Amino acid sequence: MELHDVWFVLIAVLWIGYFFLEGFDFGVGVLTKLLARDRKERRVLINTIGPVWDGNEVWLLSAGGATFAAFPEWYATLFSGFYLPLLLILVCLIVRGVSFEYRHKRPEDRWQTNWENAIFWTSLLPAFLWGVAFGNIVRGVKINGEMEYVGNVFDLLNAYSILGGLVTLTLFTFHGTVFVALKTVGDIRTRARALALKLGLLTAVLALGFLLWTQASRGDGWSLIAMVIAVVSLVAAIGANQVGREGWAFAFSGVTIVAAVAMLFLTLFPNVMPSSLNEAWNLTVTNASSTPYTLKIMTWCAGIATPLVLVYQGWTYWVFRKRIGTQHIADAH
């Protein structure tokens, strides 16, 4: 296996880690409107992800930085062609981070309501847009012989990518719901489990359609295995949720995300960004990669830094592992 193949796999792992971790806190942000009945319950939901949401976003920075360094042609074409949706995602992530920090700075009801609305919308929009973006990457976009995107933003709004956006939105929200059931006590935990059943069934319908479409158009034997794992894991997550095994439900919903994203990368390889105009103009792991020397230096750096990041993040989750409920939230002054 060449180094550019190794880095394709590593970038896939970074995106898988990002969607696994950021997926549930996007879902929790959406649940501040779907599940919480009052401000105290919204505070419970936000507190479940309060210690970890910013650490989860490190995976996005790592994925973007690795793509820039390992596959500069891929990075350039992707970020120029997808400029508007990626800019919208970036703005949402910035506003979302500010919302978490500013929401409690003043006691006025209007102030807190506005920031809570911002948390909801800046969680919902990226959860949808990431699915649209990856749907277009797998489907192929208008790339010419100079490795430049020659389409427009409306070309990105097609049936396949929109379905992909709906899948990521519902799957992340379901993932967040089982996370809330795992991290809370009392009535909010019970209602989270009930909502998880409805979201799980909706997600199953949308995801099955999207994965079958992907498999039929670009799949092979390996992607079929990943698709089966994703579908079985989603069913298992719904079943575990129904019998009150929140830990297993969260684990299986996470496996669903891992397998589904892995399937997308399996259908993509050896391309990194197919051209819908001419297959000869596809960006591949070969023609879009950096020099072997650059990849070698990156491999050494990643081998040293990655274990440290994993240990630190795992320690953070262990420290903040206990359940919380409304009884742990002080009354507002």
Short mmCIF file of C-alpha atoms in Angstrom, two decimals:
data_model
loop_
_atom_site.label_atom_id
_atom_site.label_comp_id
_atom_site.label_asym_id
_atom_site.label_seq_id
_atom_site.Cartn_x
_atom_site.Cartn_y
_atom_site.Cartn_z
CA MET A 1 0.00 0.00 0.00
CA GLU A 2 1.39 3.40 -1.02
CA LEU A 3 1.49 6.35 1.40
CA HIS A 4 -1.25 8.19 -0.52
CA ASP A 5 -3.51 5.15 0.03
CA VAL A 6 -2.64 5.16 3.73
CA TRP A 7 -3.55 8.82 4.00
CA PHE A 8 -6.84 8.28 2.22
CA VAL A 9 -7.66 5.71 4.91
CA LEU A 10 -6.49 8.03 7.70
CA ILE A 11 -8.62 10.90 6.39
CA ALA A 12 -11.59 8.53 6.23
CA VAL A 13 -10.93 7.61 9.88
CA LEU A 14 -10.80 11.28 10.86
CA TRP A 15 -14.16 11.96 9.19
CA ILE A 16 -15.64 8.84 10.80
CA GLY A 17 -14.43 10.04 14.20
CA TYR A 18 -15.82 13.51 13.58
CA PHE A 19 -19.27 12.30 12.57
CA PHE A 20 -19.39 9.79 15.44
CA LEU A 21 -18.55 12.42 18.07
CA GLU A 22 -19.93 15.63 16.60
CA GLY A 23 -22.96 13.71 15.38
CA PHE A 24 -24.41 13.23 18.84
CA ASP A 25 -23.79 16.80 19.96
CA PHE A 26 -25.41 18.10 16.76
CA GLY A 27 -28.29 15.82 17.72
CA VAL A 28 -28.42 17.20 21.25
CA GLY A 29 -28.54 20.73 19.83
CA VAL A 30 -31.55 19.78 17.70
CA LEU A 31 -33.18 18.16 20.76
CA THR A 32 -33.18 21.46 22.64
CA LYS A 33 -36.35 22.18 20.65
CA LEU A 34 -37.67 18.65 20.05
CA LEU A 35 -37.27 17.17 23.53
CA ALA A 36 -36.79 19.86 26.16
CA ARG A 37 -39.99 21.29 27.65
CA ASP A 38 -38.54 24.25 29.52
CA ARG A 39 -35.30 26.15 30.05
CA LYS A 40 -34.11 23.89 32.85
CA GLU A 41 -34.39 20.83 30.62
CA ARG A 42 -32.56 22.67 27.84
CA ARG A 43 -29.79 23.37 30.34
CA VAL A 44 -29.64 19.65 31.14
CA LEU A 45 -29.26 18.80 27.45
CA ILE A 46 -26.58 21.42 26.89
CA ASN A 47 -24.71 20.28 29.99
CA THR A 48 -24.52 16.70 28.66
CA ILE A 49 -22.26 17.92 25.86
CA GLY A 50 -20.81 21.00 27.59
CA PRO A 51 -17.45 19.40 28.53
CA VAL A 52 -16.90 17.64 25.17
CA TRP A 53 -18.41 19.55 22.23
CA ASP A 54 -15.32 21.66 21.55
CA GLY A 55 -13.04 18.62 21.73
CA ASN A 56 -15.25 16.86 19.19
CA GLU A 57 -14.64 19.65 16.68
CA VAL A 58 -10.90 18.96 16.79
CA TRP A 59 -11.60 15.99 14.53
CA LEU A 60 -12.94 18.34 11.85
CA LEU A 61 -9.85 20.53 12.06
CA SER A 62 -7.66 17.45 11.81
CA ALA A 63 -9.59 16.10 8.80
CA GLY A 64 -9.41 19.45 7.00
CA GLY A 65 -5.73 19.93 7.80
CA ALA A 66 -4.85 16.39 6.74
CA THR A 67 -6.72 16.84 3.46
CA PHE A 68 -4.91 20.12 2.78
CA ALA A 69 -1.49 18.60 3.43
CA ALA A 70 -1.96 15.11 1.94
CA PHE A 71 -4.22 15.92 -1.02
CA PRO A 72 -3.88 19.62 -1.91
CA GLU A 73 -5.67 19.25 -5.26
CA TRP A 74 -8.63 17.60 -3.54
CA TYR A 75 -8.69 20.35 -0.90
CA ALA A 76 -8.50 23.14 -3.48
CA THR A 77 -11.24 21.74 -5.71
CA LEU A 78 -13.50 20.82 -2.78
CA PHE A 79 -13.29 24.15 -0.99
CA SER A 80 -13.62 26.24 -4.15
CA GLY A 81 -16.53 24.24 -5.56
CA PHE A 82 -18.35 23.84 -2.23
CA TYR A 83 -17.48 27.33 -1.04
CA LEU A 84 -20.97 28.52 -0.05
CA PRO A 85 -22.19 25.41 1.82
CA LEU A 86 -18.85 25.00 3.60
CA LEU A 87 -18.84 28.69 4.51
CA LEU A 88 -22.35 28.30 5.92
CA ILE A 89 -21.20 25.30 7.97
CA LEU A 90 -18.22 27.31 9.26
CA VAL A 91 -20.42 30.25 10.26
CA CYS A 92 -22.81 27.86 12.02
CA LEU A 93 -19.97 26.27 13.99
CA ILE A 94 -18.68 29.69 15.04
CA VAL A 95 -22.12 30.94 16.13
CA ARG A 96 -22.81 27.62 17.84
CA GLY A 97 -19.66 27.88 19.95
CA VAL A 98 -20.48 31.48 20.87
CA SER A 99 -24.03 30.44 21.79
CA PHE A 100 -22.82 27.85 24.28
CA GLU A 101 -20.62 30.43 25.98
CA TYR A 102 -22.90 33.50 25.85
CA ARG A 103 -26.29 31.94 26.61
CA HIS A 104 -25.88 32.11 30.39
CA LYS A 105 -24.05 35.45 30.57
CA ARG A 106 -27.22 37.49 31.11
CA PRO A 107 -30.46 36.57 32.93
CA GLU A 108 -32.96 38.19 30.54
CA ASP A 109 -35.38 35.72 28.98
CA ARG A 110 -35.07 37.20 25.50
CA TRP A 111 -31.27 37.00 25.61
CA GLN A 112 -31.25 33.33 26.57
CA THR A 113 -34.04 32.41 24.15
CA ASN A 114 -32.18 33.95 21.21
CA TRP A 115 -29.00 32.02 22.00
CA GLU A 116 -30.96 28.80 22.50
CA ASN A 117 -32.59 29.30 19.10
CA ALA A 118 -29.10 29.81 17.66
CA ILE A 119 -27.94 26.50 19.19
CA PHE A 120 -30.86 24.70 17.55
CA TRP A 121 -30.39 26.13 14.06
CA THR A 122 -26.59 25.95 14.07
CA SER A 123 -26.85 22.27 15.02
CA LEU A 124 -29.55 21.41 12.49
CA LEU A 125 -28.03 23.12 9.44
CA PRO A 126 -24.54 21.55 9.60
CA ALA A 127 -26.05 18.13 10.31
CA PHE A 128 -27.99 18.46 7.05
CA LEU A 129 -25.30 20.16 4.97
CA TRP A 130 -22.60 17.60 5.74
CA GLY A 131 -24.81 14.94 4.20
CA VAL A 132 -25.39 17.11 1.13
CA ALA A 133 -21.65 17.71 0.76
CA PHE A 134 -20.63 14.07 1.05
CA GLY A 135 -23.49 13.00 -1.19
CA ASN A 136 -22.10 15.21 -3.93
CA ILE A 137 -18.53 14.01 -3.37
CA VAL A 138 -19.61 10.40 -3.85
CA ARG A 139 -22.00 11.15 -6.73
CA GLY A 140 -19.50 13.28 -8.62
CA VAL A 141 -19.49 16.96 -9.55
CA LYS A 142 -18.54 19.07 -12.57
CA ILE A 143 -14.73 18.99 -12.61
CA ASN A 144 -12.86 19.86 -15.77
CA GLY A 145 -9.49 18.70 -17.06
CA GLU A 146 -7.67 21.37 -15.00
CA MET A 147 -9.07 19.91 -11.75
CA GLU A 148 -11.38 22.89 -11.32
CA TYR A 149 -15.04 22.85 -10.34
CA VAL A 150 -17.07 24.44 -13.16
CA GLY A 151 -20.59 23.99 -11.79
CA ASN A 152 -22.57 26.27 -9.48
CA VAL A 153 -24.16 25.94 -6.07
CA PHE A 154 -27.49 24.80 -7.53
CA ASP A 155 -25.78 21.77 -9.09
CA LEU A 156 -25.14 20.57 -5.54
CA LEU A 157 -28.88 20.45 -4.80
CA ASN A 158 -29.91 17.16 -6.37
CA ALA A 159 -32.14 14.33 -5.16
CA TYR A 160 -29.27 12.07 -4.07
CA SER A 161 -27.41 14.69 -2.04
CA ILE A 162 -30.59 16.07 -0.44
CA LEU A 163 -31.51 12.55 0.62
CA GLY A 164 -28.00 12.24 2.04
CA GLY A 165 -28.57 15.44 4.02
CA LEU A 166 -31.84 14.12 5.44
CA VAL A 167 -30.09 10.89 6.43
CA THR A 168 -27.29 12.64 8.32
CA LEU A 169 -29.78 14.97 10.00
CA THR A 170 -32.05 12.18 11.24
CA LEU A 171 -29.17 9.80 12.06
CA PHE A 172 -27.29 12.43 14.08
CA THR A 173 -30.48 13.39 15.91
CA PHE A 174 -31.18 9.74 16.71
CA HIS A 175 -27.56 9.36 17.86
CA GLY A 176 -28.02 12.40 20.08
CA THR A 177 -31.28 11.08 21.50
CA VAL A 178 -29.77 7.79 22.65
CA PHE A 179 -26.83 9.79 24.06
CA VAL A 180 -29.26 11.90 26.08
CA ALA A 181 -30.99 8.73 27.34
CA LEU A 182 -27.57 7.43 28.37
CA LYS A 183 -26.52 10.66 30.12
CA THR A 184 -29.68 11.73 31.96
CA VAL A 185 -32.03 10.59 34.71
CA GLY A 186 -35.70 11.10 35.40
CA ASP A 187 -38.49 12.06 33.05
CA ILE A 188 -36.22 13.48 30.36
CA ARG A 189 -34.51 10.09 30.07
CA THR A 190 -37.84 8.33 29.60
CA ARG A 191 -39.00 10.78 26.95
CA ALA A 192 -35.65 10.55 25.16
CA ARG A 193 -36.09 6.79 24.80
CA ALA A 194 -39.62 7.25 23.44
CA LEU A 195 -38.45 9.85 20.93
CA ALA A 196 -35.48 7.67 19.93
CA LEU A 197 -37.88 4.97 18.72
CA LYS A 198 -39.68 7.37 16.37
CA LEU A 199 -36.47 8.92 15.10
CA GLY A 200 -34.87 5.50 14.69
CA LEU A 201 -37.67 4.23 12.49
CA LEU A 202 -37.59 7.39 10.34
CA THR A 203 -33.81 7.16 10.07
CA ALA A 204 -34.02 3.49 9.07
CA VAL A 205 -36.33 4.27 6.14
CA LEU A 206 -34.24 7.18 4.85
CA ALA A 207 -30.87 5.50 5.42
CA LEU A 208 -31.92 2.26 3.73
CA GLY A 209 -32.99 4.18 0.63
CA PHE A 210 -29.79 6.23 0.52
CA LEU A 211 -27.45 3.28 1.11
CA LEU A 212 -29.21 1.11 -1.47
CA TRP A 213 -28.97 3.96 -4.00
CA THR A 214 -25.25 4.34 -3.23
CA GLN A 215 -24.61 0.61 -3.49
CA ALA A 216 -26.51 0.30 -6.76
CA SER A 217 -24.67 3.18 -8.41
CA ARG A 218 -21.08 2.81 -7.15
CA GLY A 219 -20.86 -0.10 -4.74
CA ASP A 220 -18.81 -3.30 -4.66
CA GLY A 221 -18.48 -6.25 -2.30
CA TRP A 222 -16.71 -4.29 0.45
CA SER A 223 -19.24 -1.46 0.42
CA LEU A 224 -22.04 -4.04 0.55
CA ILE A 225 -20.54 -5.47 3.76
CA ALA A 226 -20.35 -1.99 5.26
CA MET A 227 -23.97 -1.30 4.25
CA VAL A 228 -25.18 -4.51 5.92
CA ILE A 229 -23.29 -3.65 9.11
CA ALA A 230 -24.83 -0.15 9.13
CA VAL A 231 -28.38 -1.45 8.67
CA VAL A 232 -28.04 -4.24 11.24
CA SER A 233 -26.45 -1.87 13.76
CA LEU A 234 -29.26 0.66 13.35
CA VAL A 235 -31.87 -2.03 13.96
CA ALA A 236 -29.89 -3.23 16.99
CA ALA A 237 -29.70 0.34 18.34
CA ILE A 238 -33.47 0.72 18.09
CA GLY A 239 -33.97 -2.63 19.81
CA ALA A 240 -31.50 -1.89 22.61
CA ASN A 241 -33.18 1.46 23.20
CA GLN A 242 -36.56 -0.23 23.54
CA VAL A 243 -35.35 -2.56 26.30
CA GLY A 244 -33.61 0.25 28.18
CA ARG A 245 -30.01 -0.67 27.35
CA GLU A 246 -28.89 2.88 26.62
CA GLY A 247 -25.18 2.06 26.53
CA TRP A 248 -25.67 -0.61 23.87
CA ALA A 249 -28.07 1.64 21.96
CA PHE A 250 -25.47 4.41 21.82
CA ALA A 251 -22.73 1.96 20.82
CA PHE A 252 -24.84 0.50 18.00
CA SER A 253 -25.90 3.92 16.73
CA GLY A 254 -22.22 4.84 16.68
CA VAL A 255 -21.39 1.69 14.70
CA THR A 256 -24.13 2.70 12.25
CA ILE A 257 -22.38 6.03 11.62
CA VAL A 258 -18.97 4.37 11.36
CA ALA A 259 -20.18 1.77 8.85
CA ALA A 260 -22.22 4.23 6.77
CA VAL A 261 -19.35 6.72 6.41
CA ALA A 262 -16.93 3.87 5.73
CA MET A 263 -19.24 2.72 2.95
CA LEU A 264 -19.10 6.15 1.32
CA PHE A 265 -15.30 6.14 1.35
CA LEU A 266 -15.20 2.56 0.05
CA THR A 267 -17.38 3.51 -2.92
CA LEU A 268 -15.19 6.57 -3.50
CA PHE A 269 -11.74 4.88 -3.56
CA PRO A 270 -9.45 5.21 -5.50
CA ASN A 271 -11.11 8.50 -6.40
CA VAL A 272 -11.22 11.35 -3.94
CA MET A 273 -13.60 13.48 -6.01
CA PRO A 274 -15.14 12.04 -9.20
CA SER A 275 -15.91 14.22 -12.20
CA SER A 276 -19.44 13.96 -13.60
CA LEU A 277 -18.19 15.38 -16.93
CA ASN A 278 -15.50 12.85 -17.79
CA GLU A 279 -14.10 9.95 -15.77
CA ALA A 280 -10.62 10.80 -17.07
CA TRP A 281 -10.87 14.04 -15.08
CA ASN A 282 -11.53 12.32 -11.74
CA LEU A 283 -9.38 13.43 -8.82
CA THR A 284 -7.72 10.29 -7.46
CA VAL A 285 -5.43 9.39 -4.59
CA THR A 286 -2.61 9.49 -7.14
CA ASN A 287 -3.10 12.71 -9.09
CA ALA A 288 -4.37 14.77 -6.12
CA SER A 289 -1.77 13.79 -3.52
CA SER A 290 1.30 15.56 -2.16
CA THR A 291 4.86 14.35 -2.73
CA PRO A 292 5.98 11.11 -1.04
CA TYR A 293 8.38 13.09 1.17
CA THR A 294 5.53 15.28 2.48
CA LEU A 295 3.39 12.22 3.19
CA LYS A 296 6.27 10.56 5.00
CA ILE A 297 6.78 13.53 7.34
CA MET A 298 3.02 13.68 7.97
CA THR A 299 2.97 9.99 8.85
CA TRP A 300 5.64 10.43 11.52
CA CYS A 301 3.84 13.45 13.01
CA ALA A 302 0.50 11.67 13.04
CA GLY A 303 2.03 8.58 14.64
CA ILE A 304 3.31 10.70 17.56
CA ALA A 305 0.40 13.12 18.07
CA THR A 306 -2.65 10.90 17.46
CA PRO A 307 -2.23 8.58 20.50
CA LEU A 308 -1.85 11.61 22.78
CA VAL A 309 -5.05 13.19 21.46
CA LEU A 310 -6.98 9.93 21.82
CA VAL A 311 -5.80 9.41 25.41
CA TYR A 312 -6.69 12.97 26.41
CA GLN A 313 -10.13 12.88 24.80
CA GLY A 314 -10.89 9.46 26.29
CA TRP A 315 -9.90 10.78 29.72
CA THR A 316 -12.28 13.74 29.28
CA TYR A 317 -15.23 11.45 28.57
CA TRP A 318 -14.33 9.29 31.56
CA VAL A 319 -14.22 12.26 33.95
CA PHE A 320 -17.63 13.55 32.79
CA ARG A 321 -19.31 10.14 32.52
CA LYS A 322 -22.01 10.55 35.20
CA ARG A 323 -25.69 11.10 34.46
CA ILE A 324 -27.39 14.41 35.19
CA GLY A 325 -31.00 15.59 35.57
CA THR A 326 -33.03 18.66 36.37
CA GLN A 327 -32.31 18.15 40.08
CA HIS A 328 -28.67 18.91 39.37
CA ILE A 329 -29.49 22.26 37.75
CA ALA A 330 -29.67 25.27 40.05
CA ASP A 331 -32.70 27.54 39.73
CA ALA A 332 -32.09 30.63 37.63
CA HIS A 333 -31.80 33.92 39.49
#
